[in-house]
Coordinates of C-alpha atoms in Angstrom, one line a residue:
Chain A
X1 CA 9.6 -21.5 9.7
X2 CA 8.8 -19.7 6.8
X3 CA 11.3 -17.4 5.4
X4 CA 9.7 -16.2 2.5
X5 CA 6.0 -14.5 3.1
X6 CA 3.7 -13.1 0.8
X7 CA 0.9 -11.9 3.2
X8 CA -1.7 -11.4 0.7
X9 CA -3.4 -14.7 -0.2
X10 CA -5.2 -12.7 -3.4
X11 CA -5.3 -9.0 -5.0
X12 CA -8.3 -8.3 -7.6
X13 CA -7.5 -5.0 -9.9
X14 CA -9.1 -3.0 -12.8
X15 CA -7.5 -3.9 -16.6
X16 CA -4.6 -1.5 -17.6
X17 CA -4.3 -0.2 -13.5
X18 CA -1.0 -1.2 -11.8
X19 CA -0.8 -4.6 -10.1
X20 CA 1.7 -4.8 -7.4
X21 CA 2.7 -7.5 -5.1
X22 CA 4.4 -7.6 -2.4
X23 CA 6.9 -10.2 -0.7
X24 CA 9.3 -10.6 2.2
X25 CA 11.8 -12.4 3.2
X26 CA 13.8 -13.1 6.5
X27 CA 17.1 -14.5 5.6
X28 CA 19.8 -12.0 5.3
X29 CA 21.8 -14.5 3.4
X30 CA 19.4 -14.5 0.4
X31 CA 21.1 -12.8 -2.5
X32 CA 18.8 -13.8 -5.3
X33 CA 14.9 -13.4 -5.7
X34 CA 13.0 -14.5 -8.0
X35 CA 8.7 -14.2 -8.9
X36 CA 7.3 -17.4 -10.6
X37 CA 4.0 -17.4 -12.5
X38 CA 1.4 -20.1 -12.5
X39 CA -1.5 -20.5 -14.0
X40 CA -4.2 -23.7 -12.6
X41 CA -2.8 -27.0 -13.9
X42 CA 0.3 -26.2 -15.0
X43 CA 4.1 -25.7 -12.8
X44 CA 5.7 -22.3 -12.0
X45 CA 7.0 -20.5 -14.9
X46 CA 9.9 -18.0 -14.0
X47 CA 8.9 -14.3 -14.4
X48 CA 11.8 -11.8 -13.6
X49 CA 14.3 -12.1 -11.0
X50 CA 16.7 -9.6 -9.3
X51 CA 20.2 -9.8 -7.8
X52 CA 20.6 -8.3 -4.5
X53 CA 23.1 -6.0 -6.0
X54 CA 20.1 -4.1 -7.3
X55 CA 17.1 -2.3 -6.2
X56 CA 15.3 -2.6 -10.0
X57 CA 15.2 -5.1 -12.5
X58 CA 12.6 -4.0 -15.4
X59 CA 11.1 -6.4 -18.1
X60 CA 8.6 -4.5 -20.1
X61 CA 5.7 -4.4 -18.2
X62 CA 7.1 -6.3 -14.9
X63 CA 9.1 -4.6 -12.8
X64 CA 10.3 -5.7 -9.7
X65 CA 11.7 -3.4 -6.4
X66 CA 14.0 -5.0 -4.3
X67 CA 14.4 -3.3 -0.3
X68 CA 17.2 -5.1 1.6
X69 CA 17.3 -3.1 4.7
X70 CA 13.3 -3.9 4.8
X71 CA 14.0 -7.5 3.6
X72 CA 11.5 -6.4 1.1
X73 CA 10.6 -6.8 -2.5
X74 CA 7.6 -6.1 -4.8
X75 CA 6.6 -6.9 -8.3
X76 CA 4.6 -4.5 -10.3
X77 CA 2.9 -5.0 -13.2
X78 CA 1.7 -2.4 -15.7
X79 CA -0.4 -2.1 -17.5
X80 CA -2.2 -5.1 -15.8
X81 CA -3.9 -7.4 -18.6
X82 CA -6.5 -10.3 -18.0
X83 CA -3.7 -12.6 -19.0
X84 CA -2.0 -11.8 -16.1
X85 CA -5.0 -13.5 -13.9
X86 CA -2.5 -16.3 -12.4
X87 CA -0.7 -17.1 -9.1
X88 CA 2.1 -15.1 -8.3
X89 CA 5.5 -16.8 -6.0
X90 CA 8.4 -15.0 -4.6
X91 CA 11.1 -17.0 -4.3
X92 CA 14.3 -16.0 -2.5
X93 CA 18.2 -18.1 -2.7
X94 CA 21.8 -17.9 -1.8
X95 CA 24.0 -18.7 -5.3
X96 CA 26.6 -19.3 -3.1
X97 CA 26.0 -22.5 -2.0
X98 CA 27.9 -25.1 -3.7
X99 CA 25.2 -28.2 -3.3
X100 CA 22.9 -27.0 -6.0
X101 CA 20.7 -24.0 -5.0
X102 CA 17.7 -24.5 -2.3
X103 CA 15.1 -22.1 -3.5
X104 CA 12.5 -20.9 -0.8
X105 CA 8.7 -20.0 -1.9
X106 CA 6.2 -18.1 -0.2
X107 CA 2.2 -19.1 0.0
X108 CA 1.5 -17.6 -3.3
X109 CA -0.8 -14.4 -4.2
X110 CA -3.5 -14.9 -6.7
X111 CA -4.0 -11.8 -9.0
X112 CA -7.6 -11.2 -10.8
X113 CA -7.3 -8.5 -13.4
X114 CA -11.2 -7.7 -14.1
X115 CA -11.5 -6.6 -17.8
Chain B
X1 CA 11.6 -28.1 -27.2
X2 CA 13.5 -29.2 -24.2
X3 CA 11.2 -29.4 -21.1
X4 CA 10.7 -31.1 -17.9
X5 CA 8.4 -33.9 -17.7
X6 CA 6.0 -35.6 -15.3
X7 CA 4.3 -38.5 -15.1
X8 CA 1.1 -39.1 -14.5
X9 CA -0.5 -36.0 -14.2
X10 CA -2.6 -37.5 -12.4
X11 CA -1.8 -40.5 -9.7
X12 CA -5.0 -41.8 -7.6
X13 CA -3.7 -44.9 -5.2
X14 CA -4.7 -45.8 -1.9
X15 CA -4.1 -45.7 2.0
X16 CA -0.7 -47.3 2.4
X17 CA -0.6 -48.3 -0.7
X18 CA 3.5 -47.3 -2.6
X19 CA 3.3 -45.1 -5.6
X20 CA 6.0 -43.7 -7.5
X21 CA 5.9 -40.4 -9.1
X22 CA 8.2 -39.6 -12.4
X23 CA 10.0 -36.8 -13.6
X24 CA 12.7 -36.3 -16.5
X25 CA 14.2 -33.4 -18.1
X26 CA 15.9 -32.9 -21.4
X27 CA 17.5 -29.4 -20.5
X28 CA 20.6 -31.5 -19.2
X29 CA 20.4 -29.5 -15.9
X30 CA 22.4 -31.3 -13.0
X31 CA 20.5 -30.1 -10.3
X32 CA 16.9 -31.6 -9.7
X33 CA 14.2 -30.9 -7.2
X34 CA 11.1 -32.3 -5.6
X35 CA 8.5 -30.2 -4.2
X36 CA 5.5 -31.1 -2.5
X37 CA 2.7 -28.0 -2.5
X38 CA -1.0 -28.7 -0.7
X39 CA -3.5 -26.1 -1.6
X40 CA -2.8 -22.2 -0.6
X41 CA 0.8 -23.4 0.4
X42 CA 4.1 -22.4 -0.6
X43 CA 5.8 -25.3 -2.4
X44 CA 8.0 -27.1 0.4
X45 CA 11.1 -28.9 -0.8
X46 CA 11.5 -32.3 -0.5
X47 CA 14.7 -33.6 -1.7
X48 CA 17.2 -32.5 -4.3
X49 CA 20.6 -33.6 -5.9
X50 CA 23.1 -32.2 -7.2
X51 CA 24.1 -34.8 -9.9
X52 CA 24.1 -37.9 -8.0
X53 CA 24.7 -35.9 -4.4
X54 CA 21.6 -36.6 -2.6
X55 CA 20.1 -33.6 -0.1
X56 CA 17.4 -34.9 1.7
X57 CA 15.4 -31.8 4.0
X58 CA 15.5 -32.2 7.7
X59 CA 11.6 -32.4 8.2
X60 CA 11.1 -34.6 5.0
X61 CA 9.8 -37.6 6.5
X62 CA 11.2 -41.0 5.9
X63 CA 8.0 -42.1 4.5
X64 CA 9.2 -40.0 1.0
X65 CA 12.3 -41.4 -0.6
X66 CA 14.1 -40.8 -3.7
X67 CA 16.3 -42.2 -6.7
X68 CA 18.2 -40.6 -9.6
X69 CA 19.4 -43.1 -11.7
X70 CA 20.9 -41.4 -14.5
X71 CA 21.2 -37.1 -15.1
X72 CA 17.5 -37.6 -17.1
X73 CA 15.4 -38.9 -14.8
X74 CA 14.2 -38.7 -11.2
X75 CA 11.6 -40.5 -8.6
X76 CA 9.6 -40.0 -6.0
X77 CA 8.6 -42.9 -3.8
X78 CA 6.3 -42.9 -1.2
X79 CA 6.0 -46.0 1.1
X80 CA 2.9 -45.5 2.6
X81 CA 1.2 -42.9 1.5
X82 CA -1.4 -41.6 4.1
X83 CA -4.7 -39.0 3.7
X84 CA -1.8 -36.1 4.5
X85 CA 0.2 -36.5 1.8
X86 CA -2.5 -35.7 -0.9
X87 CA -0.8 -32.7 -2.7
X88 CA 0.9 -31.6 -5.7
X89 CA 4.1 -32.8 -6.3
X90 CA 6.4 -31.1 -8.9
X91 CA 9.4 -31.3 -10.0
X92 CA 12.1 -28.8 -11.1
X93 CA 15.5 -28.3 -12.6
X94 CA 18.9 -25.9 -12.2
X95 CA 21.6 -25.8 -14.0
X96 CA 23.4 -26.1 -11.2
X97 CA 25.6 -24.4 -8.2
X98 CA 26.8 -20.8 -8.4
X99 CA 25.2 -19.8 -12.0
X100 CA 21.9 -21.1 -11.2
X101 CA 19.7 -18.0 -11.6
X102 CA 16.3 -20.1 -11.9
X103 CA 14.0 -23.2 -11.4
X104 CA 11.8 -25.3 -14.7
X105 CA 9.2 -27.0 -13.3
X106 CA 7.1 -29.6 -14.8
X107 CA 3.1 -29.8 -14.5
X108 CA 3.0 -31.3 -11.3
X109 CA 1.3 -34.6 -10.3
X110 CA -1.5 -34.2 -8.5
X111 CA -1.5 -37.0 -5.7
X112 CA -4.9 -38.2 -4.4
X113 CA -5.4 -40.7 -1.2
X114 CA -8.4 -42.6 -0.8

């Protein structure tokens, strides 16, 4: 059962428009969310993350929205650069737990920013 | 720089034949995962431990084991490897329970069946 979805397997969009990608979760225990990076060949690299405490974490051009009531989160990116052509993860976990921290990943969206 | 490494990138064995998959870090983290991730999947976890406390998934199937023998270095084993278990395998660290904010993963091995 997949409790972390990212329903759009890809997303193409213009140099220097707004890239945003979208993720939700189902576990209302989840406290933590985080949006990995990865580019072909390589592992995940962390992005930005956001406590649930928050509805807006910034990091100059990443931004990411978190909606608890909606289980919801998004990631935006602007201005959108080539660079940024990569596979993006959400990934959601509880910091609570005391057994080292199980981190759950959706299927990925792969962003093509056309120069 | 301090990192987390796998070896080989690149693992070819065949039908039923073991392989072992490598992983160390030198970020000192005492948590360490193993993920396995087939194509347009979300990376499904495998095992982890939390220093020598071993946490093996319900649907991880007994086919995949794992060893930890020092805070450095993990393995994957896989018995008998069948045609479904092609994938990418990759590892990752934490620093550990309640601070953990984040994953490093290594490269990945990518695992091919023949």
């Amino acid at each position: 059962d997949q409790q972390v979805k990212q329903n759009s397997p890809s997303l193409s969009v213009q140099e220097g428009r707004i890239s945003i990608l979208n993720c939700d979760y189902t576990n209302s225990m989840f406290d933590y969310f985080l949006w990995y990076k990865k580019y072909p060949a390589e592992g995940p690299t962390f992005l930005i993350s956001i406590s649930s405490i928050k509805d807006k974490n910034e990091d100059g051009r990443f931004t990411v929205f978190l909606n608890k009531s909606a289980k919801h989160l998004s990631l935006h990116i602007v201005p959108s650069q080539p660079g940024d052509s990569a596979v993006y993860f959400c990934a959601a976990t509880t910091l609570t737990q005391s057994t080292g921290n199980q981190f759950y990943f959706g299927t990925g969206t792969s962003l093509t920013v056309i120069p | 720089d301090a990192m987390v490494i796998q070896n080989p990138r690149y693992q070819v064995t065949q039908f039923g034949k073991p392989v072992t998959l490598s992983c160390s870090q030198t970020l000192n983290h005492n948590v360490m995962y193993w993920y396995q991730q087939k194509s347009s999947q979300a990376p499904k976890l495998l095992f982890h431990y939390y220093d020598k406390d071993f946490n093996n998934e319900a649907d991880t199937p007994d086919n995949f084991q794992s060893r930890r023998p020092n805070t450095s270095f993990c393995f994957l084993d896989i018995r008998s490897p069948g045609l479904g278990d092609a994938a990418m395998y990759l590892c990752a660290t934490s620093g550990g329970a309640g601070g953990t904010t984040e994953q490093y993963f290594g490269p990945g091995t990518r695992l091919t069946v023949t």
